mmCIF file of C-alpha atoms in Angstrom:
data_model
loop_
_atom_site.group_PDB
_atom_site.id
_atom_site.type_symbol
_atom_site.label_atom_id
_atom_site.label_comp_id
_atom_site.label_asym_id
_atom_site.label_seq_id
_atom_site.Cartn_x
_atom_site.Cartn_y
_atom_site.Cartn_z
ATOM 1 C CA MET W 1 -10.618 55.195 -12.008
ATOM 2 C CA PHE W 2 -9.906 58.350 -10.004
ATOM 3 C CA GLY W 3 -8.356 58.589 -6.494
ATOM 4 C CA ALA W 4 -9.490 60.848 -3.645
ATOM 5 C CA ASP W 5 -7.202 63.628 -4.836
ATOM 6 C CA GLY W 6 -8.643 63.510 -8.354
ATOM 7 C CA SER W 7 -5.686 61.765 -9.890
ATOM 8 C CA ARG W 8 -6.263 58.838 -12.282
ATOM 9 C CA THR W 9 -5.208 55.383 -11.123
ATOM 10 C CA THR W 10 -4.881 52.261 -13.165
ATOM 11 C CA VAL W 11 -6.278 49.023 -11.785
ATOM 12 C CA ARG W 12 -4.731 45.980 -13.337
ATOM 13 C CA ARG W 13 -6.914 42.965 -13.584
ATOM 14 C CA GLN W 14 -5.117 39.828 -12.526
ATOM 15 C CA VAL W 15 -5.060 37.271 -15.284
ATOM 16 C CA PRO W 16 -5.806 33.779 -13.913
ATOM 17 C CA GLU W 17 -3.545 30.814 -14.549
ATOM 18 C CA VAL W 18 -5.374 27.836 -16.024
ATOM 19 C CA PRO W 19 -3.843 24.347 -16.156
ATOM 20 C CA ALA W 20 -3.586 23.172 -19.716
ATOM 21 C CA GLU W 21 -5.393 19.898 -19.079
ATOM 22 C CA ALA W 22 -6.224 17.694 -22.041
ATOM 23 C CA GLY W 23 -9.643 18.668 -23.467
ATOM 24 C CA LEU W 24 -9.568 22.272 -22.120
ATOM 25 C CA VAL W 25 -11.014 24.569 -24.789
ATOM 26 C CA VAL W 26 -9.318 27.943 -25.355
ATOM 27 C CA GLU W 27 -8.959 30.474 -28.124
ATOM 28 C CA ASP W 28 -5.876 32.221 -29.505
ATOM 29 C CA PRO W 29 -7.204 35.818 -29.895
ATOM 30 C CA ALA W 30 -4.492 36.809 -32.306
ATOM 31 C CA SER W 31 -5.465 34.204 -34.960
ATOM 32 C CA GLY W 32 -8.980 33.361 -33.794
ATOM 33 C CA PHE W 33 -8.081 29.701 -33.640
ATOM 34 C CA CYS W 34 -10.241 27.902 -31.088
ATOM 35 C CA GLY W 35 -9.543 24.360 -29.995
ATOM 36 C CA ALA W 36 -9.032 21.802 -27.234
ATOM 37 C CA VAL W 37 -5.694 21.143 -25.584
ATOM 38 C CA VAL W 38 -4.180 17.851 -26.812
ATOM 39 C CA ALA W 39 -0.618 18.359 -25.581
ATOM 40 C CA ALA W 40 1.298 20.837 -23.439
ATOM 41 C CA SER W 41 4.918 21.391 -22.420
ATOM 42 C CA VAL W 42 6.741 24.138 -20.550
ATOM 43 C CA ARG W 43 7.125 26.050 -23.824
ATOM 44 C CA GLU W 44 4.107 25.357 -26.007
ATOM 45 C CA VAL W 45 0.619 24.007 -26.238
ATOM 46 C CA THR W 46 -1.057 22.093 -29.092
ATOM 47 C CA LEU W 47 -4.705 22.849 -29.787
ATOM 48 C CA GLU W 48 -7.089 20.863 -32.001
ATOM 49 C CA ASP W 49 -10.236 22.428 -33.447
ATOM 50 C CA ARG W 50 -13.528 20.657 -34.188
ATOM 51 C CA HIS W 51 -12.383 19.804 -37.697
ATOM 52 C CA GLY W 52 -9.400 17.937 -36.423
ATOM 53 C CA ARG W 53 -6.881 20.661 -37.392
ATOM 54 C CA ARG W 54 -4.009 21.218 -34.979
ATOM 55 C CA ARG W 55 -1.833 24.237 -34.296
ATOM 56 C CA VAL W 56 0.972 24.832 -31.867
ATOM 57 C CA PHE W 57 1.158 28.005 -29.802
ATOM 58 C CA PRO W 58 3.857 29.298 -27.395
ATOM 59 C CA LEU W 59 2.860 29.485 -23.752
ATOM 60 C CA ARG W 60 2.947 33.199 -22.977
ATOM 61 C CA PRO W 61 1.267 35.226 -20.175
ATOM 62 C CA ALA W 62 -2.336 36.134 -20.950
ATOM 63 C CA ALA W 63 -2.003 34.726 -24.445
ATOM 64 C CA PHE W 64 -5.353 32.846 -24.570
ATOM 65 C CA LEU W 65 -9.020 33.375 -23.986
ATOM 66 C CA PHE W 66 -10.693 30.912 -21.627
ATOM 67 C CA GLU W 67 -14.468 31.272 -21.316
ATOM 68 C CA GLY W 68 -14.168 34.635 -23.073
ATOM 69 C CA ALA W 69 -11.656 36.116 -20.630
ATOM 70 C CA PRO W 70 -7.813 36.390 -20.855
ATOM 71 C CA ALA W 71 -5.972 33.519 -19.270
ATOM 72 C CA THR W 72 -2.391 32.240 -18.845
ATOM 73 C CA LEU W 73 -2.055 28.565 -19.671
ATOM 74 C CA VAL W 74 0.364 26.634 -17.448
ATOM 75 C CA VAL W 75 1.568 23.094 -17.509
ATOM 76 C CA PRO W 76 -0.633 20.936 -15.226
ATOM 77 C CA LYS W 77 0.944 19.758 -12.027
ATOM 78 C CA ARG W 78 1.451 16.035 -11.988
ATOM 79 C CA ALA W 79 -0.200 14.120 -9.177
ATOM 80 C CA PRO W 80 2.369 12.444 -6.958
ATOM 81 C CA ALA W 81 2.883 8.814 -7.888
ATOM 82 C CA ALA W 82 1.062 6.430 -5.651
ATOM 83 C CA PRO W 83 3.460 4.442 -3.393
ATOM 84 C CA ALA W 84 4.263 0.960 -4.608
ATOM 85 C CA ARG W 85 2.384 -1.761 -2.781
ATOM 86 C CA SER W 86 3.515 -5.213 -1.796
ATOM 87 C CA ALA W 87 1.412 -8.324 -2.392
ATOM 88 C CA SER W 88 -0.079 -7.864 1.113
ATOM 89 C CA GLY W 89 -1.230 -4.355 0.309
ATOM 90 C CA SER W 90 1.363 -2.644 2.561
ATOM 91 C CA VAL W 91 3.523 0.183 1.294
ATOM 92 C CA LYS W 92 6.579 -1.401 -0.352
ATOM 93 C CA VAL W 93 9.912 -0.435 1.185
ATOM 94 C CA GLN W 94 12.252 0.298 -1.740
ATOM 95 C CA GLY W 95 15.919 -0.656 -1.673
ATOM 96 C CA HIS W 96 15.474 -2.463 1.688
ATOM 97 C CA THR W 97 17.987 -5.012 2.892
ATOM 98 C CA ALA W 98 16.408 -7.808 4.863
ATOM 99 C CA ARG W 99 16.567 -7.202 8.571
ATOM 100 C CA THR W 100 18.424 -9.605 10.797
ATOM 101 C CA ALA W 101 15.892 -12.262 11.948
ATOM 102 C CA ARG W 102 14.179 -11.689 15.261
ATOM 103 C CA ALA W 103 14.111 -14.363 17.877
ATOM 104 C CA ALA W 104 10.321 -14.317 17.461
ATOM 105 C CA ARG W 105 8.795 -16.831 15.043
ATOM 106 C CA ILE W 106 5.562 -17.546 13.218
ATOM 107 C CA TRP W 107 4.761 -21.234 12.850
ATOM 108 C CA VAL W 108 2.428 -22.669 10.250
ATOM 109 C CA GLU W 109 1.120 -26.202 9.850
ATOM 110 C CA GLY W 110 2.878 -27.222 6.686
ATOM 111 C CA LEU W 111 5.001 -26.303 3.604
ATOM 112 C CA HIS W 112 2.006 -25.135 1.593
ATOM 113 C CA ASP W 113 0.970 -22.741 4.386
ATOM 114 C CA ALA W 114 4.493 -21.386 4.565
ATOM 115 C CA GLU W 115 4.662 -20.892 0.803
ATOM 116 C CA LEU W 116 1.330 -19.119 0.697
ATOM 117 C CA VAL W 117 2.326 -16.766 3.506
ATOM 118 C CA GLU W 118 5.608 -16.056 1.769
ATOM 119 C CA ARG W 119 3.920 -15.276 -1.553
ATOM 120 C CA VAL W 120 1.669 -12.641 0.004
ATOM 121 C CA TRP W 121 3.548 -11.343 3.087
ATOM 122 C CA GLY W 122 7.181 -12.112 2.178
ATOM 123 C CA HIS W 123 8.117 -8.473 1.727
ATOM 124 C CA ASP W 124 6.618 -7.494 5.117
ATOM 125 C CA LEU W 125 8.297 -10.429 6.869
ATOM 126 C CA ARG W 126 11.739 -9.539 5.516
ATOM 127 C CA VAL W 127 11.316 -5.852 6.501
ATOM 128 C CA GLU W 128 10.345 -6.926 10.019
ATOM 129 C CA GLY W 129 12.878 -9.743 10.306
ATOM 130 C CA VAL W 130 10.290 -12.437 10.943
ATOM 131 C CA VAL W 131 10.899 -16.060 10.003
ATOM 132 C CA VAL W 132 8.033 -18.384 9.137
ATOM 133 C CA GLU W 133 8.566 -22.080 9.865
ATOM 134 C CA PRO W 134 6.363 -25.132 9.116
ATOM 135 C CA MET W 135 5.455 -27.343 12.094
ATOM 136 C CA HIS W 136 4.385 -30.306 9.965
ATOM 137 C CA GLY W 137 1.260 -30.786 12.034
ATOM 138 C CA MET W 138 -0.084 -29.888 15.481
ATOM 139 C CA ASP W 139 0.119 -33.263 17.264
ATOM 140 C CA ASP W 140 2.852 -32.143 19.740
ATOM 141 C CA LEU W 141 2.117 -28.442 19.815
ATOM 142 C CA ALA W 142 2.395 -28.046 23.604
ATOM 143 C CA ALA W 143 5.760 -29.871 23.739
ATOM 144 C CA VAL W 144 7.309 -27.905 20.827
ATOM 145 C CA VAL W 145 6.054 -24.572 22.210
ATOM 146 C CA ALA W 146 7.647 -25.384 25.606
ATOM 147 C CA GLU W 147 10.847 -26.329 23.853
ATOM 148 C CA PHE W 148 10.837 -23.041 21.953
ATOM 149 C CA GLY W 149 10.628 -21.118 25.251
ATOM 150 C CA PRO W 150 8.488 -18.062 24.386
ATOM 151 C CA GLY W 151 9.231 -14.819 26.276
ATOM 152 C CA PRO W 152 8.905 -11.029 26.031
ATOM 153 C CA ASP W 153 11.609 -10.834 23.380
ATOM 154 C CA ARG W 154 10.890 -14.232 21.852
ATOM 155 C CA ARG W 155 7.215 -14.160 20.919
ATOM 156 C CA LEU W 156 5.590 -16.984 19.076
ATOM 157 C CA GLY W 157 2.690 -16.784 16.608
ATOM 158 C CA VAL W 158 0.987 -19.958 15.388
ATOM 159 C CA LEU W 159 -1.268 -20.110 12.322
ATOM 160 C CA VAL W 160 -3.583 -23.159 12.229
ATOM 161 C CA ASP W 161 -6.211 -24.549 9.870
ATOM 162 C CA HIS W 162 -9.729 -25.409 10.965
ATOM 163 C CA LEU W 163 -9.799 -23.289 14.077
ATOM 164 C CA VAL W 164 -13.482 -23.740 14.886
ATOM 165 C CA GLU W 165 -15.488 -24.432 17.989
ATOM 166 C CA GLY W 166 -14.924 -27.966 19.316
ATOM 167 C CA SER W 167 -12.065 -28.900 16.954
ATOM 168 C CA LYS W 168 -8.857 -30.467 18.136
ATOM 169 C CA GLU W 169 -7.023 -27.405 16.782
ATOM 170 C CA THR W 170 -9.021 -25.121 19.103
ATOM 171 C CA ARG W 171 -8.203 -27.374 22.107
ATOM 172 C CA ALA W 172 -4.515 -27.385 21.249
ATOM 173 C CA ALA W 173 -4.550 -23.586 20.841
ATOM 174 C CA ALA W 174 -6.112 -23.099 24.225
ATOM 175 C CA ALA W 175 -3.462 -25.275 25.823
ATOM 176 C CA VAL W 176 -0.541 -23.121 24.707
ATOM 177 C CA ALA W 177 -2.104 -19.647 24.674
ATOM 178 C CA GLY W 178 -0.337 -17.084 26.853
ATOM 179 C CA PRO W 179 1.055 -13.574 27.006
ATOM 180 C CA HIS W 180 3.915 -14.523 24.621
ATOM 181 C CA VAL W 181 2.040 -16.994 22.407
ATOM 182 C CA LEU W 182 -0.742 -16.155 20.010
ATOM 183 C CA VAL W 183 -2.607 -18.861 18.066
ATOM 184 C CA ALA W 184 -4.719 -17.580 15.205
ATOM 185 C CA GLY W 185 -6.338 -19.410 12.370
ATOM 186 C CA HIS W 186 -9.137 -19.732 9.894
ATOM 187 C CA PRO W 187 -12.187 -22.036 9.614
ATOM 188 C CA TYR W 188 -11.027 -23.842 6.471
ATOM 189 C CA VAL W 189 -10.050 -27.515 6.490
ATOM 190 C CA ASP W 190 -6.886 -26.723 4.566
ATOM 191 C CA VAL W 191 -5.026 -23.592 3.583
ATOM 192 C CA TRP W 192 -5.897 -24.246 -0.057
ATOM 193 C CA GLN W 193 -9.485 -23.590 0.821
ATOM 194 C CA ALA W 194 -8.590 -20.079 2.001
ATOM 195 C CA VAL W 195 -7.800 -19.259 -1.613
ATOM 196 C CA LYS W 196 -10.862 -17.872 -3.420
ATOM 197 C CA PRO W 197 -12.265 -20.517 -5.747
ATOM 198 C CA SER W 198 -12.405 -18.076 -8.714
ATOM 199 C CA VAL W 199 -8.662 -17.561 -8.436
ATOM 200 C CA VAL W 200 -8.066 -21.204 -9.412
ATOM 201 C CA GLY W 201 -10.852 -21.275 -11.978
ATOM 202 C CA ILE W 202 -13.558 -23.155 -10.054
ATOM 203 C CA ARG W 203 -16.990 -22.151 -8.702
ATOM 204 C CA ALA W 204 -16.469 -23.687 -5.278
ATOM 205 C CA TRP W 205 -14.194 -26.049 -3.467
ATOM 206 C CA PRO W 206 -15.610 -29.597 -3.648
ATOM 207 C CA GLU W 207 -16.975 -31.469 -0.683
ATOM 208 C CA VAL W 208 -14.596 -34.189 0.462
ATOM 209 C CA PRO W 209 -15.984 -37.202 2.329
ATOM 210 C CA ARG W 210 -14.857 -37.706 5.960
ATOM 211 C CA GLY W 211 -11.914 -40.014 6.242
ATOM 212 C CA THR W 212 -10.485 -38.917 2.880
ATOM 213 C CA ASP W 213 -7.355 -36.765 2.839
ATOM 214 C CA TRP W 214 -8.691 -33.340 1.866
ATOM 215 C CA LYS W 215 -6.084 -32.461 -0.762
ATOM 216 C CA THR W 216 -6.298 -35.895 -2.333
ATOM 217 C CA GLY W 217 -10.091 -35.668 -2.477
ATOM 218 C CA VAL W 218 -10.008 -32.213 -4.027
ATOM 219 C CA CYS W 219 -7.504 -33.252 -6.720
ATOM 220 C CA ALA W 220 -9.573 -36.340 -7.546
ATOM 221 C CA ALA W 221 -12.845 -34.316 -7.776
ATOM 222 C CA LEU W 222 -11.276 -31.671 -9.994
ATOM 223 C CA GLY W 223 -9.043 -33.829 -12.082
ATOM 224 C CA TRP W 224 -5.901 -32.143 -10.894
ATOM 225 C CA GLY W 225 -3.748 -35.256 -10.508
ATOM 226 C CA GLU W 226 -1.720 -35.675 -7.334
ATOM 227 C CA PRO W 227 -1.698 -33.216 -4.457
ATOM 228 C CA ALA W 228 1.713 -31.934 -5.595
ATOM 229 C CA ASP W 229 0.146 -30.984 -8.955
ATOM 230 C CA GLY W 230 -2.789 -29.312 -7.126
ATOM 231 C CA ALA W 231 -0.314 -27.380 -4.958
ATOM 232 C CA ARG W 232 1.426 -25.933 -8.003
ATOM 233 C CA ARG W 233 -1.924 -24.906 -9.416
ATOM 234 C CA VAL W 234 -3.252 -23.313 -6.247
ATOM 235 C CA LEU W 235 -0.178 -21.613 -4.908
ATOM 236 C CA GLY W 236 0.882 -20.493 -8.340
ATOM 237 C CA ALA W 237 -2.399 -18.701 -8.901
ATOM 238 C CA VAL W 238 -2.088 -16.479 -5.834
ATOM 239 C CA ARG W 239 -0.695 -13.003 -6.553
ATOM 240 C CA SER W 240 -1.837 -10.838 -3.650
ATOM 241 C CA PHE W 241 -4.031 -10.665 -0.593
ATOM 242 C CA ARG W 242 -7.036 -10.012 -2.824
ATOM 243 C CA ASP W 243 -6.861 -13.738 -3.856
ATOM 244 C CA LEU W 244 -7.417 -14.904 -0.303
ATOM 245 C CA GLU W 245 -10.378 -15.161 2.016
ATOM 246 C CA VAL W 246 -10.675 -12.546 4.770
ATOM 247 C CA PRO W 247 -10.251 -14.904 7.769
ATOM 248 C CA LEU W 248 -6.791 -15.978 6.643
ATOM 249 C CA ILE W 249 -5.733 -12.359 5.872
ATOM 250 C CA ASN W 250 -6.845 -11.155 9.281
ATOM 251 C CA SER W 251 -5.093 -13.993 11.130
ATOM 252 C CA VAL W 252 -1.763 -13.521 9.375
ATOM 253 C CA GLU W 253 -1.886 -9.779 9.989
ATOM 254 C CA ARG W 254 -2.619 -10.316 13.671
ATOM 255 C CA LEU W 255 0.345 -12.732 13.996
ATOM 256 C CA ILE W 256 2.756 -10.386 12.317
ATOM 257 C CA ASP W 257 1.620 -7.500 14.565
ATOM 258 C CA PHE W 258 1.889 -9.736 17.650
ATOM 259 C CA VAL W 259 5.422 -11.034 17.057
ATOM 260 C CA THR W 260 6.762 -7.596 16.112
ATOM 261 C CA GLY W 261 4.990 -5.700 18.851
#
């Protein structure tokens, strides 16, 4: 190529850099060996031809032909590792020391509810400094809420079963609701029922006749023995939020947000 003054100028073509991804087909022009990348390091690349023969070549600038044109093979950039997730699906805080407990609390109906919440949201609760306590029933909810004394820095979240239109749980929730108290729940008779049936190896939760304790009826119908045996089976099967029904997940997330807000 000649410049305006008639002098000859040299135009250097830029050789592209191509990541040496597994399966990339290139040719070593010096030897004529053509093959797919099977391994690469900062110093060399291993190619395998269609006959299964392998050869190792040093990684040098413009040392290969890619799609018929000179190319510089480079080690592929590794994608950043995905952040570790807790059982609730939140980003796991590594090396975290549990925060001093807040004055706020989340109450649940019983021990099984508390254990289930701990299994899935335990990491989040420790990061936020939230304590979950079982109420052992809702018979005196208004009295125990008044005794707790909710306030701006002492919020109370209450998780209840069977929170459906016309139920005693719904009436009790309405009686204590206020700016510093949030009652949230799910439509299931018992927290076991908020575990997806497939997680415990059944097609569906059995129907339990009215007047029969639900856990006792379920264990009898499924041959699980006593409710304590059933609890070990159900709670032991839960590994993450994916094992739970959406209404329970949404309610627990709302309560955590409320008491930490």
